[in-house]
Amino acid sequence: MPELPEVQALSDFLRERTDGLVVTGVELGSFHVLKTFTPPPDALVGAPVDGVGRYGKFLDLDAGGTHLVFHLARAGWLRWSDALSATRLRPGKSPIALRVRFDDGSGFDLTEAGTQKRLAAYVVHRVEDVPGVASLGPDPLADGFTEEVFAGILAAHRQQVKGLLRDQSVIAGVGNAYSDEILHVAKLSPFALAATLDGDQVTRLYTALRETLTRAVATASGKPAKELKDAKRAGMRVHGRTGETCPECGDVVREVSFADSALQYCATCQTGGKPLADRRTSKFLK
């Protein structure tokens, strides 16, 4: 799933390539992708692109005051073309869920692999009309997201810190991959309770959160959409690297599996050398 750094890079990529362009078409390849009915997708047609922005993991294309907001979910992606095929989409005939055309012949497709179909698009007059955007917590890279603000968030939540970092209503933009990376850098167990962290742990976690995301944004910046997935994987220290060597201490990277996901961590760096047992059958390490 693309997270804050990749979504920011996609936002920058689209902003650069759509500057001065006019929307000439919006085609649906899947009726399930569109979560709104009013205004219709055709409300975007004929409007100039006024800007592209990011809200957590949501992308926003502003065309004349009408917004196409979309969330790529776990298996979605954006595929840009400088010269789109003239053939109109036929619903159900391809992995393309939505296509946007511009007046210079370019455009992009929103694609989704797999069968779960969680990619979501909204056409709205106000970005805040998208439920997922309206419920977002603060952006961790915003100037106002200070250590004091973060400490207050942690103190108010008695939940595992891994889950807190991924909760979009608490902090916007971090998902499974970067939460693993942040906790590894901070040298904290993913199952530590947020409200019980001491001052030093809070500082380490805040610093790791900001620096990890800032570094990932810089790495992704300027890359075309098709290169972002590989760049993300290449930059991971522990996430997706079960069985490999921890770059910090040389121990093996371990995994805890869940029903539909998994987390990776280093026992030496994060849990005092003690491996975490399966979450479903054992008590959490704090």
Coordinates of C-alpha atoms in Angstrom, one line a residue:
M1 CA 0.0 0.0 0.0
P2 CA 1.4 3.4 -0.9
E3 CA 1.9 5.5 2.3
L4 CA 2.7 9.2 2.9
P5 CA 6.1 9.3 1.1
E6 CA 4.8 7.6 -2.1
V7 CA 1.5 9.5 -2.1
Q8 CA 3.4 12.8 -1.7
A9 CA 5.6 11.8 -4.6
L10 CA 2.6 11.0 -6.7
S11 CA 1.0 14.3 -5.8
D12 CA 4.2 16.2 -6.8
F13 CA 4.4 14.1 -10.0
L14 CA 0.8 14.9 -11.0
R15 CA 1.1 18.5 -10.1
E16 CA 4.1 19.0 -12.4
R17 CA 2.6 17.1 -15.3
T18 CA -0.9 18.5 -15.2
D19 CA 0.0 22.2 -14.7
G20 CA -1.9 24.2 -17.3
L21 CA -3.9 21.2 -18.6
V22 CA -7.7 20.8 -18.9
V23 CA -9.6 17.6 -18.1
T24 CA -11.2 16.3 -21.3
G25 CA -12.6 13.0 -20.0
V26 CA -13.2 10.8 -17.0
E27 CA -14.0 7.1 -17.7
L28 CA -15.0 4.4 -15.3
G29 CA -13.6 0.9 -15.8
S30 CA -15.3 -0.2 -12.6
F31 CA -18.6 1.2 -11.2
H32 CA -17.5 0.1 -7.7
V33 CA -14.6 2.5 -7.6
L34 CA -16.8 5.6 -7.5
K35 CA -18.2 6.3 -4.0
T36 CA -20.2 9.4 -4.8
F37 CA -23.1 10.3 -7.2
T38 CA -23.3 14.1 -7.0
P39 CA -21.6 15.8 -8.8
P40 CA -21.1 13.3 -11.6
P41 CA -17.6 12.5 -13.0
D42 CA -18.4 14.6 -16.1
A43 CA -18.4 17.7 -13.8
L44 CA -14.6 17.6 -14.1
V45 CA -14.7 17.7 -17.9
G46 CA -13.7 21.0 -19.4
A47 CA -12.2 22.3 -16.2
P48 CA -8.5 23.4 -15.8
V49 CA -6.4 21.6 -13.3
D50 CA -5.9 24.1 -10.5
G51 CA -3.8 22.0 -8.2
V52 CA -3.0 18.5 -6.8
G53 CA -2.7 17.9 -3.1
R54 CA -2.3 15.1 -0.5
Y55 CA -4.4 14.5 2.6
G56 CA -2.9 11.6 4.5
K57 CA -2.9 8.7 1.9
F58 CA -5.6 10.5 -0.2
L59 CA -4.8 12.3 -3.5
D60 CA -6.8 15.3 -4.6
L61 CA -7.0 16.6 -8.2
D62 CA -8.7 20.0 -8.1
A63 CA -10.2 20.9 -11.5
G64 CA -12.1 24.2 -11.4
G65 CA -13.3 23.7 -7.9
T66 CA -14.5 20.2 -8.4
H67 CA -12.3 17.6 -6.7
L68 CA -11.4 14.1 -7.8
V69 CA -10.2 12.5 -4.5
F70 CA -8.9 9.0 -4.5
H71 CA -7.3 6.5 -2.2
L72 CA -5.2 3.7 -3.7
A73 CA -5.8 1.2 -0.8
R74 CA -3.7 -1.9 -0.6
A75 CA -3.5 -3.0 -4.3
G76 CA -4.2 0.2 -6.2
W77 CA -1.8 2.3 -8.2
L78 CA -1.6 5.3 -10.6
R79 CA -0.3 4.7 -14.1
W80 CA 0.6 7.8 -16.1
S81 CA 0.8 8.0 -19.9
D82 CA 2.0 10.9 -22.0
A83 CA -0.2 9.6 -24.8
L84 CA -3.3 7.6 -23.7
S85 CA -5.0 5.1 -25.9
A86 CA -8.0 6.7 -27.7
T87 CA -10.0 3.6 -26.9
R88 CA -12.6 4.3 -24.2
L89 CA -12.7 2.0 -21.2
R90 CA -15.2 -0.8 -21.1
P91 CA -16.3 -1.6 -17.5
G92 CA -15.1 -5.0 -16.3
K93 CA -12.8 -5.7 -19.1
S94 CA -9.4 -4.6 -17.5
P95 CA -7.7 -3.9 -14.2
I96 CA -8.2 -0.2 -14.9
A97 CA -10.8 1.2 -12.5
L98 CA -10.8 4.9 -13.6
R99 CA -9.1 6.9 -16.4
V100 CA -8.6 10.7 -16.6
R101 CA -7.7 12.4 -19.9
F102 CA -6.2 15.8 -20.5
D103 CA -6.2 18.1 -23.5
D104 CA -2.7 17.4 -24.6
G105 CA -3.5 13.6 -25.0
S106 CA -1.9 12.6 -21.7
G107 CA -3.6 11.1 -18.7
F108 CA -3.6 8.5 -16.0
D109 CA -5.2 5.3 -15.1
L110 CA -6.1 4.1 -11.6
T111 CA -5.5 0.4 -11.5
E112 CA -6.1 -2.3 -8.9
A113 CA -4.8 -5.8 -8.7
G114 CA -6.4 -8.7 -6.8
T115 CA -10.1 -9.3 -6.0
Q116 CA -10.7 -7.2 -2.9
K117 CA -11.4 -4.0 -4.8
R118 CA -10.8 -1.4 -2.1
L119 CA -9.6 1.4 -4.4
A120 CA -12.0 4.4 -3.9
A121 CA -12.6 7.6 -5.8
Y122 CA -14.8 10.5 -4.9
V123 CA -16.0 13.5 -7.0
V124 CA -16.9 16.3 -4.5
H125 CA -17.1 20.1 -4.3
R126 CA -15.2 20.1 -1.0
V127 CA -12.4 17.7 0.0
E128 CA -13.8 17.6 3.5
D129 CA -16.9 15.8 2.1
V130 CA -14.9 12.7 1.7
P131 CA -15.5 10.7 5.0
G132 CA -11.9 9.4 5.2
V133 CA -10.4 12.8 4.8
A134 CA -12.8 14.4 7.3
S135 CA -11.7 11.9 10.0
L136 CA -7.9 12.2 9.4
G137 CA -5.6 13.0 12.3
P138 CA -2.8 15.5 12.0
D139 CA -0.1 15.1 9.3
P140 CA 3.2 14.0 11.0
L141 CA 5.3 16.2 8.7
A142 CA 3.3 19.4 9.3
D143 CA 5.1 22.3 11.0
G144 CA 2.6 22.2 13.9
F145 CA 3.2 18.6 14.6
T146 CA 5.7 19.1 17.5
E147 CA 7.0 16.7 20.0
E148 CA 4.7 18.1 22.6
V149 CA 1.7 17.5 20.3
F150 CA 2.9 13.9 19.7
A151 CA 3.4 13.3 23.4
G152 CA -0.1 14.4 24.1
I153 CA -1.4 12.0 21.5
L154 CA 0.5 9.1 22.9
A155 CA -0.6 9.9 26.5
A156 CA -4.2 9.8 25.5
H157 CA -4.1 6.3 23.9
R158 CA -3.7 3.0 25.7
Q159 CA -3.1 0.9 22.7
Q160 CA -0.1 -0.8 21.1
V161 CA 2.1 1.8 19.5
K162 CA 2.2 -0.1 16.2
G163 CA -1.6 0.2 15.9
L164 CA -1.5 3.8 16.9
L165 CA 0.9 4.8 14.2
R166 CA -1.3 3.1 11.6
D167 CA -4.6 4.7 12.9
Q168 CA -5.4 7.3 10.3
S169 CA -7.8 9.1 12.7
V170 CA -4.8 9.6 15.1
I171 CA -1.9 10.3 12.7
A172 CA -2.4 10.6 8.9
G173 CA -0.4 8.8 6.3
V174 CA 1.6 6.1 8.1
G175 CA 0.8 2.4 7.3
N176 CA 2.2 -1.0 7.9
A177 CA 5.5 -0.6 6.2
Y178 CA 6.6 2.7 7.6
S179 CA 5.4 2.0 11.1
D180 CA 7.7 -1.1 11.1
E181 CA 10.6 1.2 10.0
I182 CA 9.8 3.9 12.5
L183 CA 9.7 1.5 15.4
H184 CA 12.9 -0.1 14.4
V185 CA 14.7 3.2 14.2
A186 CA 13.2 4.2 17.6
K187 CA 14.2 0.8 19.1
L188 CA 10.7 0.2 20.5
S189 CA 8.6 -3.0 20.6
P190 CA 5.6 -2.7 18.2
F191 CA 3.5 -3.9 21.2
A192 CA 4.5 -1.3 23.7
L193 CA 1.6 0.7 25.0
A194 CA 1.6 4.3 23.8
A195 CA 0.5 5.8 27.0
T196 CA 3.2 4.1 29.0
L197 CA 6.2 5.4 27.0
D198 CA 8.6 7.5 29.1
G199 CA 10.1 10.8 28.0
D200 CA 13.2 9.3 26.3
Q201 CA 11.1 6.8 24.4
V202 CA 8.7 9.5 23.3
T203 CA 11.6 11.6 22.0
R204 CA 13.1 8.7 20.2
L205 CA 9.8 7.8 18.6
Y206 CA 9.0 11.4 17.5
T207 CA 12.5 11.8 16.0
A208 CA 12.2 8.4 14.2
L209 CA 8.8 9.3 12.9
R210 CA 9.8 12.6 11.4
E211 CA 13.2 11.6 10.2
T212 CA 12.1 8.3 8.6
L213 CA 9.2 9.9 6.7
T214 CA 11.3 13.0 5.7
R215 CA 14.0 10.7 4.3
A216 CA 11.5 8.6 2.4
V217 CA 9.8 11.6 0.9
A218 CA 13.2 12.9 -0.3
T219 CA 14.1 9.5 -1.8
A220 CA 10.7 9.3 -3.6
S221 CA 10.8 12.9 -4.8
G222 CA 11.2 13.3 -8.5
K223 CA 10.7 9.7 -9.4
P224 CA 8.1 8.7 -12.0
A225 CA 5.1 6.8 -10.6
K226 CA 6.3 3.5 -12.1
E227 CA 9.5 3.6 -10.1
L228 CA 8.1 4.4 -6.7
K229 CA 7.2 0.9 -5.6
D230 CA 10.7 -0.4 -6.2
A231 CA 12.2 2.6 -4.5
K232 CA 10.1 2.0 -1.4
R233 CA 11.0 -1.6 -1.1
A234 CA 14.7 -0.9 -1.6
G235 CA 14.7 1.6 1.3
M236 CA 13.2 -0.7 3.9
R237 CA 15.4 -1.7 6.8
V238 CA 13.2 -4.4 8.3
H239 CA 9.8 -4.3 6.7
G240 CA 9.4 -7.1 4.2
R241 CA 12.8 -8.5 5.1
T242 CA 12.0 -11.5 7.3
G243 CA 15.0 -13.8 7.6
E244 CA 17.5 -11.1 6.4
T245 CA 20.1 -9.4 8.6
C246 CA 19.2 -6.4 10.6
P247 CA 21.3 -3.5 9.2
E248 CA 21.7 -2.1 12.7
C249 CA 23.0 -5.0 14.8
G250 CA 23.3 -8.1 12.5
D251 CA 20.6 -10.1 14.2
V252 CA 17.9 -11.8 12.0
V253 CA 14.8 -9.8 11.1
R254 CA 11.8 -11.6 12.5
E255 CA 8.0 -11.5 11.8
V256 CA 4.7 -11.7 13.6
S257 CA 1.8 -12.8 11.3
F258 CA -1.8 -11.6 11.5
A259 CA -4.9 -12.7 9.6
D260 CA -4.3 -10.4 6.7
S261 CA -0.9 -8.8 7.3
A262 CA 2.4 -9.1 9.1
L263 CA 5.0 -7.0 10.9
Q264 CA 8.7 -7.2 10.9
Y265 CA 11.1 -6.3 13.7
C266 CA 14.5 -6.9 15.2
A267 CA 14.5 -8.6 18.6
T268 CA 18.0 -7.3 19.6
C269 CA 17.2 -3.7 18.7
Q270 CA 13.5 -3.6 19.8
T271 CA 12.6 -6.2 22.4
G272 CA 15.6 -6.8 24.5
G273 CA 16.6 -9.8 22.5
K274 CA 13.4 -11.7 23.2
P275 CA 11.4 -12.8 20.1
L276 CA 7.8 -11.8 20.0
A277 CA 5.4 -14.7 20.0
D278 CA 2.4 -15.0 17.7
R279 CA 0.0 -12.2 18.5
R280 CA -3.0 -14.5 18.4
T281 CA -1.7 -16.9 21.0
S282 CA 0.5 -15.0 23.4
K283 CA 0.6 -11.9 25.6
F284 CA 2.2 -8.8 24.1
L285 CA 5.7 -7.8 25.1
K286 CA 5.7 -4.2 26.4

